[in-house]
Amino acid sequence: MVVSARSNDLNRLLRWYPAAWRDRYGDELVALMSDDLEGRTPNFGYRTRVLGAGVRERARQAGIAGAGATASERTRAGSLIVLVSWSVFVLAGAGFAKESEHFANALHPNARVLPQAAYDIVVALGCLGTGLVLIGALVAMPSFGRYLHDGGWLTLRGRLVAASSLTVATIAAIVPLAAWAHGLNVVQRNGGLAAYTVAFLAWVSLVVSTLVAWTAVAVAATRRTQFSSRVLKVESSLAVTLAGVMAGLTVATFLWWWTMATRAPWYVHWSPMGSNAYVFSAQLTVTVAVMAAGVALSGYGAFRVVASRRDLDTGSGSTQVTPG
Amino acid sequence: MAQREHDTRKRSNDPASLILTSLASGAKHGHALSKDIESFAGIRLGPGSLYGAITRLEERGLIEPLDVSDRRRPYQITAAGTATLARHVVEMRRVADVGAARLGLDLRAWS
């Protein structure tokens, strides 16, 4: 009975591995762990190491890490990492849009040039990034259409229904929220009225959920759709460009923050105009930190794409003949 | 080619090299591999690391599975695995010789 419970415990650790890997190596790994532990219960460190190995195996099979997957899978995975990073950026961008509202009014006309230039660069790069994502979607559309036509619809149906429902809920919720906001003053809209703040945060949660749901649809669809080598090359080029755009967006946002902090610190800190406020802003710090995380993630994705492109161009796989 | 050169310069104690070295003396299953590696290299490979390396080596055709016995599947080194290990050992030897010469060490005295 004890042995059975322990065996179940070890089998549960296998859940971190991909299904195909479990089918092939699962029994052997459980047998090894049983021999290794000699009747002892695996401690936290042991479990964590097995868990980590399982997650690495999943990442490798998905082409996210390592060189085990084919060049096209690695290119696709790298491009998807960049796409997910862009979703993170959209959230950070929404935060920036809120934090930079009417910033020009807080500045003397002579002091507006640099913050306005940085802001304009953020807007331009935001539009460029959105354009790149839309072009990527258009390029992928014929292949995606074929995938849906060939039965992919059944696989994606649940995710599509969830994403569509959330979109409808988000749009429906903004109407009463906007009407409510219209009757409030600036202070009430910015934390002065608890009920409105709660409602606004609930709506923000809906927006985030919608974005996550559509990103999940895009990831699931892209992973399953068969792309030609030419389409994959176009998508990967767009992904690398998008990663560069995200890096530029982060720099421009930081520049805007810096120029505002040196010219109108009270605006950055939401203090009375003319006060000598400390330039730290929790909201902007979170925004730039999220952007920096997105840049790091997209940089990794772009690196995977560039590293895989050579194999994709030559049509070679991932075979290596040396240990390691 | 550059990738291959890079790989052959991997450390002598990476799991793949250790597994190939262990299997060079005969087929072994996971636990026997782990014990053997611990005895000759002083390194205890966790089950996750061991099976990650086994997966990679099998995919590359450097080792092959034998029939399962009581849920334990032995592996044996293939001809390609033997050739790869030989190249790796020669490379390690070359580096070791250069290091020993520069340090003025007599490696025979250390064996």
Short mmCIF file of C-alpha atoms in Angstrom, two decimals:
data_model
loop_
_atom_site.label_atom_id
_atom_site.label_comp_id
_atom_site.label_asym_id
_atom_site.label_seq_id
_atom_site.Cartn_x
_atom_site.Cartn_y
_atom_site.Cartn_z
CA MET A 1 0.00 0.00 0.00
CA VAL A 2 2.86 2.34 0.95
CA VAL A 3 4.76 1.32 -2.17
CA SER A 4 1.68 2.01 -4.31
CA ALA A 5 1.25 5.46 -2.74
CA ARG A 6 4.91 6.25 -3.37
CA SER A 7 4.64 5.03 -6.95
CA ASN A 8 1.62 7.29 -7.47
CA ASP A 9 3.60 10.15 -5.96
CA LEU A 10 6.46 9.58 -8.41
CA ASN A 11 4.03 9.18 -11.31
CA ARG A 12 2.58 12.57 -10.44
CA LEU A 13 6.01 14.12 -10.99
CA LEU A 14 5.85 12.92 -14.58
CA ARG A 15 3.00 15.32 -15.30
CA TRP A 16 5.60 18.06 -15.83
CA TYR A 17 6.91 16.20 -18.89
CA PRO A 18 5.23 16.32 -22.32
CA ALA A 19 2.81 13.45 -23.00
CA ALA A 20 4.89 11.98 -25.84
CA TRP A 21 7.99 11.96 -23.63
CA ARG A 22 6.04 10.31 -20.78
CA ASP A 23 4.83 7.58 -23.10
CA ARG A 24 8.36 6.78 -24.17
CA TYR A 25 10.43 7.30 -21.01
CA GLY A 26 7.91 7.65 -18.15
CA ASP A 27 8.08 4.11 -16.76
CA GLU A 28 11.88 4.08 -16.92
CA LEU A 29 12.15 7.39 -15.11
CA VAL A 30 9.79 6.23 -12.35
CA ALA A 31 11.82 3.03 -11.99
CA LEU A 32 15.03 5.08 -11.77
CA MET A 33 13.54 7.37 -9.14
CA SER A 34 12.35 4.35 -7.11
CA ASP A 35 15.85 2.85 -7.21
CA ASP A 36 17.43 6.21 -6.54
CA LEU A 37 15.29 6.98 -3.49
CA GLU A 38 15.52 3.49 -1.98
CA GLY A 39 12.16 3.81 -0.26
CA ARG A 40 12.61 7.41 0.91
CA THR A 41 10.10 10.12 0.09
CA PRO A 42 11.44 12.65 -2.44
CA ASN A 43 12.23 15.94 -0.74
CA PHE A 44 11.42 19.41 -2.08
CA GLY A 45 14.77 19.82 -3.85
CA TYR A 46 14.45 16.45 -5.58
CA ARG A 47 10.94 17.24 -6.75
CA THR A 48 12.02 20.67 -7.97
CA ARG A 49 14.87 19.22 -10.03
CA VAL A 50 12.57 16.67 -11.69
CA LEU A 51 9.97 19.39 -12.25
CA GLY A 52 12.64 21.62 -13.83
CA ALA A 53 13.78 18.81 -16.11
CA GLY A 54 10.16 18.21 -17.17
CA VAL A 55 9.59 21.89 -17.95
CA ARG A 56 12.86 22.01 -19.91
CA GLU A 57 11.70 18.99 -21.90
CA ARG A 58 8.42 20.72 -22.67
CA ALA A 59 10.24 23.89 -23.72
CA ARG A 60 12.59 21.87 -25.91
CA GLN A 61 9.77 20.00 -27.62
CA ALA A 62 7.95 23.27 -28.26
CA GLY A 63 11.12 24.73 -29.81
CA ILE A 64 11.34 27.40 -27.09
CA ALA A 65 14.69 26.18 -25.77
CA GLY A 66 17.53 23.92 -26.92
CA ALA A 67 18.24 22.66 -30.41
CA GLY A 68 16.11 19.52 -30.31
CA ALA A 69 13.20 20.77 -32.41
CA THR A 70 13.40 21.34 -36.15
CA ALA A 71 14.54 24.68 -37.53
CA SER A 72 10.99 25.60 -38.56
CA GLU A 73 9.64 24.75 -35.08
CA ARG A 74 12.37 26.84 -33.44
CA THR A 75 11.68 29.73 -35.81
CA ARG A 76 7.97 29.47 -35.15
CA ALA A 77 8.50 29.28 -31.37
CA GLY A 78 10.85 32.29 -31.43
CA SER A 79 8.28 34.30 -33.39
CA LEU A 80 5.56 33.28 -30.92
CA ILE A 81 7.70 34.42 -27.98
CA VAL A 82 7.95 37.84 -29.66
CA LEU A 83 4.17 37.89 -30.20
CA VAL A 84 3.53 37.09 -26.51
CA SER A 85 5.99 39.85 -25.58
CA TRP A 86 3.97 42.25 -27.71
CA SER A 87 0.84 41.38 -25.68
CA VAL A 88 2.78 42.28 -22.55
CA PHE A 89 3.74 45.54 -24.24
CA VAL A 90 0.15 46.36 -25.12
CA LEU A 91 -0.71 46.22 -21.40
CA ALA A 92 2.27 48.39 -20.51
CA GLY A 93 1.33 50.76 -23.34
CA ALA A 94 -2.20 51.13 -21.95
CA GLY A 95 -0.67 52.03 -18.59
CA PHE A 96 1.59 54.58 -20.26
CA ALA A 97 -1.34 56.12 -22.13
CA LYS A 98 -3.16 56.64 -18.83
CA GLU A 99 -0.08 58.03 -17.06
CA SER A 100 0.79 60.48 -19.84
CA GLU A 101 -2.68 62.01 -20.20
CA HIS A 102 -2.52 65.78 -20.85
CA PHE A 103 1.18 65.87 -19.96
CA ALA A 104 1.79 68.85 -22.24
CA ASN A 105 -0.45 71.01 -20.00
CA ALA A 106 1.98 70.50 -17.12
CA LEU A 107 4.90 71.94 -19.11
CA HIS A 108 5.98 75.43 -20.04
CA PRO A 109 5.79 75.73 -23.85
CA ASN A 110 9.60 76.09 -24.05
CA ALA A 111 10.06 72.84 -22.10
CA ARG A 112 7.73 70.73 -24.23
CA VAL A 113 10.04 69.87 -27.13
CA LEU A 114 11.88 66.83 -25.72
CA PRO A 115 8.99 65.21 -23.79
CA GLN A 116 6.74 65.74 -26.82
CA ALA A 117 9.37 64.23 -29.14
CA ALA A 118 9.76 61.20 -26.85
CA TYR A 119 5.97 60.85 -26.62
CA ASP A 120 5.61 61.10 -30.41
CA ILE A 121 8.25 58.40 -30.84
CA VAL A 122 6.33 56.15 -28.42
CA VAL A 123 3.13 56.69 -30.40
CA ALA A 124 4.86 56.16 -33.76
CA LEU A 125 6.59 52.98 -32.63
CA GLY A 126 3.34 51.75 -31.04
CA CYS A 127 1.58 52.22 -34.40
CA LEU A 128 4.48 50.55 -36.23
CA GLY A 129 4.38 47.56 -33.85
CA THR A 130 0.61 47.21 -34.26
CA GLY A 131 1.07 47.41 -38.03
CA LEU A 132 3.70 44.67 -37.97
CA VAL A 133 1.41 42.39 -35.93
CA LEU A 134 -1.48 43.02 -38.35
CA ILE A 135 0.75 42.34 -41.37
CA GLY A 136 1.86 39.11 -39.67
CA ALA A 137 -1.77 38.13 -39.14
CA LEU A 138 -2.60 38.89 -42.80
CA VAL A 139 0.37 36.89 -44.09
CA ALA A 140 -0.64 33.93 -41.89
CA MET A 141 -4.33 34.14 -42.83
CA PRO A 142 -4.35 31.83 -45.92
CA SER A 143 -2.47 29.07 -44.04
CA PHE A 144 -4.70 29.58 -41.01
CA GLY A 145 -7.80 29.39 -43.21
CA ARG A 146 -6.63 26.06 -44.60
CA TYR A 147 -6.00 24.81 -41.05
CA LEU A 148 -9.52 25.77 -39.95
CA HIS A 149 -11.00 24.22 -43.10
CA ASP A 150 -9.12 20.96 -42.47
CA GLY A 151 -10.64 20.47 -38.99
CA GLY A 152 -8.64 22.92 -36.91
CA TRP A 153 -11.84 24.74 -36.02
CA LEU A 154 -12.79 21.93 -33.63
CA THR A 155 -9.50 22.31 -31.75
CA LEU A 156 -9.70 26.09 -31.50
CA ARG A 157 -13.45 26.43 -30.98
CA GLY A 158 -13.31 26.55 -27.17
CA ARG A 159 -10.55 29.19 -27.11
CA LEU A 160 -12.24 31.27 -29.82
CA VAL A 161 -15.58 31.23 -28.01
CA ALA A 162 -13.89 32.27 -24.74
CA ALA A 163 -11.93 35.09 -26.42
CA SER A 164 -15.00 36.32 -28.34
CA SER A 165 -17.17 36.24 -25.19
CA LEU A 166 -14.60 38.23 -23.25
CA THR A 167 -14.36 40.75 -26.10
CA VAL A 168 -18.13 41.24 -26.10
CA ALA A 169 -18.14 41.60 -22.30
CA THR A 170 -15.31 44.16 -22.42
CA ILE A 171 -17.06 46.27 -25.06
CA ALA A 172 -20.40 45.99 -23.27
CA ALA A 173 -18.87 47.04 -19.96
CA ILE A 174 -17.18 50.15 -21.31
CA VAL A 175 -20.49 51.79 -22.24
CA PRO A 176 -21.91 52.19 -18.70
CA LEU A 177 -18.40 52.85 -17.35
CA ALA A 178 -17.84 55.69 -19.83
CA ALA A 179 -21.27 57.12 -19.05
CA TRP A 180 -20.46 57.01 -15.33
CA ALA A 181 -17.02 58.59 -15.88
CA HIS A 182 -18.64 61.39 -17.90
CA GLY A 183 -20.54 62.52 -14.79
CA LEU A 184 -17.45 62.49 -12.51
CA ASN A 185 -14.75 65.10 -11.98
CA VAL A 186 -11.00 64.48 -12.42
CA VAL A 187 -10.40 63.65 -8.75
CA GLN A 188 -13.30 61.15 -8.64
CA ARG A 189 -12.07 59.50 -11.84
CA ASN A 190 -8.55 59.11 -10.45
CA GLY A 191 -9.12 57.27 -7.19
CA GLY A 192 -11.39 59.75 -5.39
CA LEU A 193 -14.47 57.55 -5.70
CA ALA A 194 -13.93 54.01 -4.42
CA ALA A 195 -16.89 52.48 -6.27
CA TYR A 196 -15.71 53.89 -9.62
CA THR A 197 -12.14 52.72 -8.94
CA VAL A 198 -13.37 49.18 -8.26
CA ALA A 199 -15.50 49.22 -11.41
CA PHE A 200 -12.59 50.58 -13.46
CA LEU A 201 -10.21 47.91 -12.12
CA ALA A 202 -12.79 45.23 -12.90
CA TRP A 203 -12.95 46.54 -16.47
CA VAL A 204 -9.14 46.57 -16.68
CA SER A 205 -9.19 42.91 -15.56
CA LEU A 206 -11.61 42.17 -18.38
CA VAL A 207 -9.30 43.89 -20.88
CA VAL A 208 -6.32 41.90 -19.62
CA SER A 209 -8.31 38.65 -19.77
CA THR A 210 -9.42 39.45 -23.32
CA LEU A 211 -5.85 40.13 -24.40
CA VAL A 212 -4.63 36.92 -22.76
CA ALA A 213 -7.46 34.93 -24.39
CA TRP A 214 -6.70 36.25 -27.90
CA THR A 215 -2.97 35.69 -27.37
CA ALA A 216 -3.77 32.09 -26.39
CA VAL A 217 -5.81 31.71 -29.59
CA ALA A 218 -2.95 33.13 -31.68
CA VAL A 219 -0.38 30.86 -29.99
CA ALA A 220 -2.56 27.74 -30.32
CA ALA A 221 -3.35 28.51 -33.96
CA THR A 222 0.24 29.32 -34.90
CA ARG A 223 1.57 26.18 -33.25
CA ARG A 224 -0.82 23.98 -35.21
CA THR A 225 -0.94 25.71 -38.58
CA GLN A 226 1.35 24.43 -41.34
CA PHE A 227 3.27 27.38 -42.77
CA SER A 228 5.35 27.25 -45.92
CA SER A 229 9.02 28.08 -45.55
CA ARG A 230 8.42 31.41 -47.32
CA VAL A 231 5.62 32.43 -44.93
CA LEU A 232 7.72 31.38 -41.96
CA LYS A 233 10.60 33.54 -43.18
CA VAL A 234 8.32 36.56 -43.57
CA GLU A 235 6.80 35.99 -40.10
CA SER A 236 10.20 35.58 -38.49
CA SER A 237 11.50 38.78 -40.15
CA LEU A 238 8.44 40.62 -38.83
CA ALA A 239 9.08 39.16 -35.37
CA VAL A 240 12.70 40.32 -35.30
CA THR A 241 11.64 43.81 -36.44
CA LEU A 242 8.92 43.85 -33.78
CA ALA A 243 11.47 42.97 -31.11
CA GLY A 244 13.51 45.99 -32.23
CA VAL A 245 10.40 48.18 -32.10
CA MET A 246 9.76 47.04 -28.51
CA ALA A 247 13.30 47.94 -27.50
CA GLY A 248 12.81 51.39 -29.08
CA LEU A 249 9.47 51.80 -27.29
CA THR A 250 11.07 51.10 -23.94
CA VAL A 251 13.89 53.58 -24.53
CA ALA A 252 11.44 56.25 -25.73
CA THR A 253 9.16 55.69 -22.71
CA PHE A 254 12.09 56.00 -20.36
CA LEU A 255 13.21 59.17 -22.17
CA TRP A 256 9.72 60.64 -21.80
CA TRP A 257 9.77 59.82 -18.08
CA TRP A 258 13.22 61.32 -17.69
CA THR A 259 12.43 64.54 -19.55
CA MET A 260 9.15 64.94 -17.62
CA ALA A 261 10.87 64.23 -14.32
CA THR A 262 13.43 66.96 -14.95
CA ARG A 263 10.92 69.52 -16.29
CA ALA A 264 7.72 68.80 -14.34
CA PRO A 265 8.40 66.41 -11.44
CA TRP A 266 5.04 67.26 -9.88
CA TYR A 267 3.30 65.75 -12.93
CA VAL A 268 5.22 62.48 -12.70
CA HIS A 269 4.42 62.22 -9.01
CA TRP A 270 0.86 63.55 -9.32
CA SER A 271 1.66 66.37 -6.87
CA PRO A 272 0.42 69.96 -6.93
CA MET A 273 1.87 71.94 -9.84
CA GLY A 274 5.13 73.67 -9.01
CA SER A 275 5.93 71.48 -6.00
CA ASN A 276 9.41 70.04 -5.84
CA ALA A 277 8.24 66.42 -5.83
CA TYR A 278 10.47 63.37 -5.84
CA VAL A 279 10.59 62.04 -9.41
CA PHE A 280 9.89 58.39 -8.52
CA SER A 281 6.54 57.15 -9.79
CA ALA A 282 5.32 53.69 -8.84
CA GLN A 283 3.02 53.49 -11.88
CA LEU A 284 5.74 54.49 -14.35
CA THR A 285 8.23 52.20 -12.66
CA VAL A 286 5.85 49.27 -13.12
CA THR A 287 5.18 50.29 -16.74
CA VAL A 288 8.88 50.52 -17.65
CA ALA A 289 9.66 47.32 -15.71
CA VAL A 290 6.94 45.45 -17.63
CA MET A 291 8.33 46.87 -20.88
CA ALA A 292 11.88 45.84 -19.92
CA ALA A 293 10.62 42.31 -19.16
CA GLY A 294 8.88 42.31 -22.54
CA VAL A 295 12.09 43.46 -24.27
CA ALA A 296 14.08 40.69 -22.54
CA LEU A 297 11.50 38.10 -23.60
CA SER A 298 11.24 39.39 -27.17
CA GLY A 299 15.05 39.61 -27.36
CA TYR A 300 15.24 35.92 -26.50
CA GLY A 301 12.57 35.14 -29.11
CA ALA A 302 14.39 37.19 -31.75
CA PHE A 303 17.65 35.44 -30.87
CA ARG A 304 15.96 32.05 -31.34
CA VAL A 305 14.59 33.19 -34.70
CA VAL A 306 17.94 34.50 -35.96
CA ALA A 307 19.78 31.41 -34.71
CA SER A 308 17.27 29.12 -36.45
CA ARG A 309 17.04 31.07 -39.69
CA ARG A 310 20.34 29.76 -41.02
CA ASP A 311 19.11 26.17 -40.63
CA LEU A 312 15.78 27.19 -42.14
CA ASP A 313 17.54 28.75 -45.14
CA THR A 314 19.70 25.68 -45.73
CA GLY A 315 16.86 23.28 -44.93
CA SER A 316 18.99 21.44 -42.39
CA GLY A 317 17.54 20.03 -39.20
CA SER A 318 18.91 19.97 -35.69
CA THR A 319 21.07 16.88 -35.92
CA GLN A 320 24.30 17.06 -34.01
CA VAL A 321 26.86 14.33 -33.87
CA THR A 322 28.65 15.34 -30.74
CA PRO A 323 27.71 14.76 -27.13
CA GLY A 324 25.83 17.43 -25.24
CA MET B 1 31.26 22.97 -38.49
CA ALA B 2 31.62 25.75 -35.94
CA GLN B 3 28.81 24.20 -33.89
CA ARG B 4 30.56 20.84 -33.98
CA GLU B 5 33.85 22.33 -32.86
CA HIS B 6 32.04 24.10 -30.07
CA ASP B 7 30.36 20.88 -28.96
CA THR B 8 33.56 18.87 -28.91
CA ARG B 9 34.97 21.43 -26.51
CA LYS B 10 32.24 20.74 -23.97
CA ARG B 11 33.37 19.98 -20.46
CA SER B 12 34.38 16.44 -19.75
CA ASN B 13 31.72 16.20 -17.04
CA ASP B 14 28.64 17.07 -19.07
CA PRO B 15 25.95 14.38 -18.71
CA ALA B 16 26.16 13.21 -22.34
CA SER B 17 29.92 12.60 -22.19
CA LEU B 18 29.57 10.83 -18.85
CA ILE B 19 26.81 8.56 -20.14
CA LEU B 20 28.76 7.64 -23.29
CA THR B 21 31.84 6.94 -21.17
CA SER B 22 29.81 4.73 -18.85
CA LEU B 23 28.17 2.81 -21.70
CA ALA B 24 31.57 2.23 -23.33
CA SER B 25 32.04 -0.61 -20.81
CA GLY B 26 28.67 -2.24 -21.58
CA ALA B 27 24.88 -1.71 -21.59
CA LYS B 28 23.32 -0.26 -18.43
CA HIS B 29 19.91 0.95 -17.25
CA GLY B 30 19.33 4.33 -15.58
CA HIS B 31 20.21 3.43 -12.01
CA ALA B 32 23.30 1.43 -13.00
CA LEU B 33 24.43 4.36 -15.18
CA SER B 34 23.96 6.76 -12.29
CA LYS B 35 25.97 4.56 -9.90
CA ASP B 36 28.76 3.96 -12.44
CA ILE B 37 29.11 7.66 -13.25
CA GLU B 38 29.24 8.46 -9.55
CA SER B 39 32.00 5.90 -9.07
CA PHE B 40 34.33 7.06 -11.89
CA ALA B 41 33.53 10.80 -12.05
CA GLY B 42 32.34 11.56 -8.52
CA ILE B 43 29.24 13.22 -9.97
CA ARG B 44 25.72 12.23 -9.00
CA LEU B 45 23.38 12.91 -11.91
CA GLY B 46 19.77 13.52 -10.89
CA PRO B 47 17.06 11.52 -12.69
CA GLY B 48 15.93 14.58 -14.64
CA SER B 49 19.43 15.39 -15.93
CA LEU B 50 20.17 11.75 -16.68
CA TYR B 51 17.01 11.17 -18.69
CA GLY B 52 17.30 14.55 -20.43
CA ALA B 53 20.74 13.49 -21.68
CA ILE B 54 19.53 9.97 -22.55
CA THR B 55 16.72 11.50 -24.63
CA ARG B 56 19.17 13.70 -26.54
CA LEU B 57 21.68 10.88 -27.10
CA GLU B 58 19.02 8.50 -28.34
CA GLU B 59 17.59 11.14 -30.70
CA ARG B 60 21.06 11.59 -32.18
CA GLY B 61 21.59 7.87 -32.58
CA LEU B 62 24.55 7.78 -30.21
CA ILE B 63 22.89 5.26 -27.88
CA GLU B 64 20.09 2.76 -28.42
CA PRO B 65 17.55 1.12 -26.10
CA LEU B 66 17.47 -2.61 -25.39
CA ASP B 67 14.49 -4.64 -24.20
CA VAL B 68 12.82 -3.60 -20.95
CA SER B 69 13.39 -5.73 -17.89
CA ASP B 70 11.14 -5.04 -14.88
CA ARG B 71 10.42 -1.44 -16.06
CA ARG B 72 14.19 -0.83 -16.34
CA ARG B 73 15.40 -0.31 -19.89
CA PRO B 74 19.12 -0.74 -20.53
CA TYR B 75 20.89 1.35 -23.16
CA GLN B 76 23.96 0.56 -25.21
CA ILE B 77 26.34 2.77 -27.10
CA THR B 78 26.09 2.67 -30.93
CA ALA B 79 28.91 2.77 -33.46
CA ALA B 80 28.23 6.47 -33.98
CA GLY B 81 28.32 6.95 -30.20
CA THR B 82 31.64 5.13 -29.94
CA ALA B 83 33.13 7.28 -32.73
CA THR B 84 31.81 10.44 -31.09
CA LEU B 85 33.18 9.48 -27.70
CA ALA B 86 36.55 8.64 -29.26
CA ARG B 87 36.74 12.08 -30.89
CA HIS B 88 35.71 13.69 -27.62
CA VAL B 89 38.30 11.77 -25.59
CA VAL B 90 41.07 12.65 -28.07
CA GLU B 91 40.05 16.31 -27.89
CA MET B 92 40.05 16.24 -24.07
CA ARG B 93 43.42 14.50 -24.10
CA ARG B 94 44.87 17.15 -26.41
CA VAL B 95 43.65 19.94 -24.13
CA ALA B 96 44.86 18.06 -21.04
CA ASP B 97 48.30 17.57 -22.60
CA VAL B 98 48.63 21.26 -23.44
CA GLY B 99 47.50 22.22 -19.94
CA ALA B 100 49.88 19.75 -18.31
CA ALA B 101 52.81 20.91 -20.47
CA ARG B 102 52.19 24.53 -19.61
CA LEU B 103 51.95 23.68 -15.91
CA GLY B 104 54.98 21.39 -16.07
CA LEU B 105 52.91 18.44 -14.82
CA ASP B 106 53.66 14.80 -15.56
CA LEU B 107 50.18 13.33 -16.10
CA ARG B 108 51.45 9.76 -15.73
CA ALA B 109 52.25 10.54 -12.09
CA TRP B 110 48.63 11.60 -11.53
CA SER B 111 46.98 8.51 -12.96
#
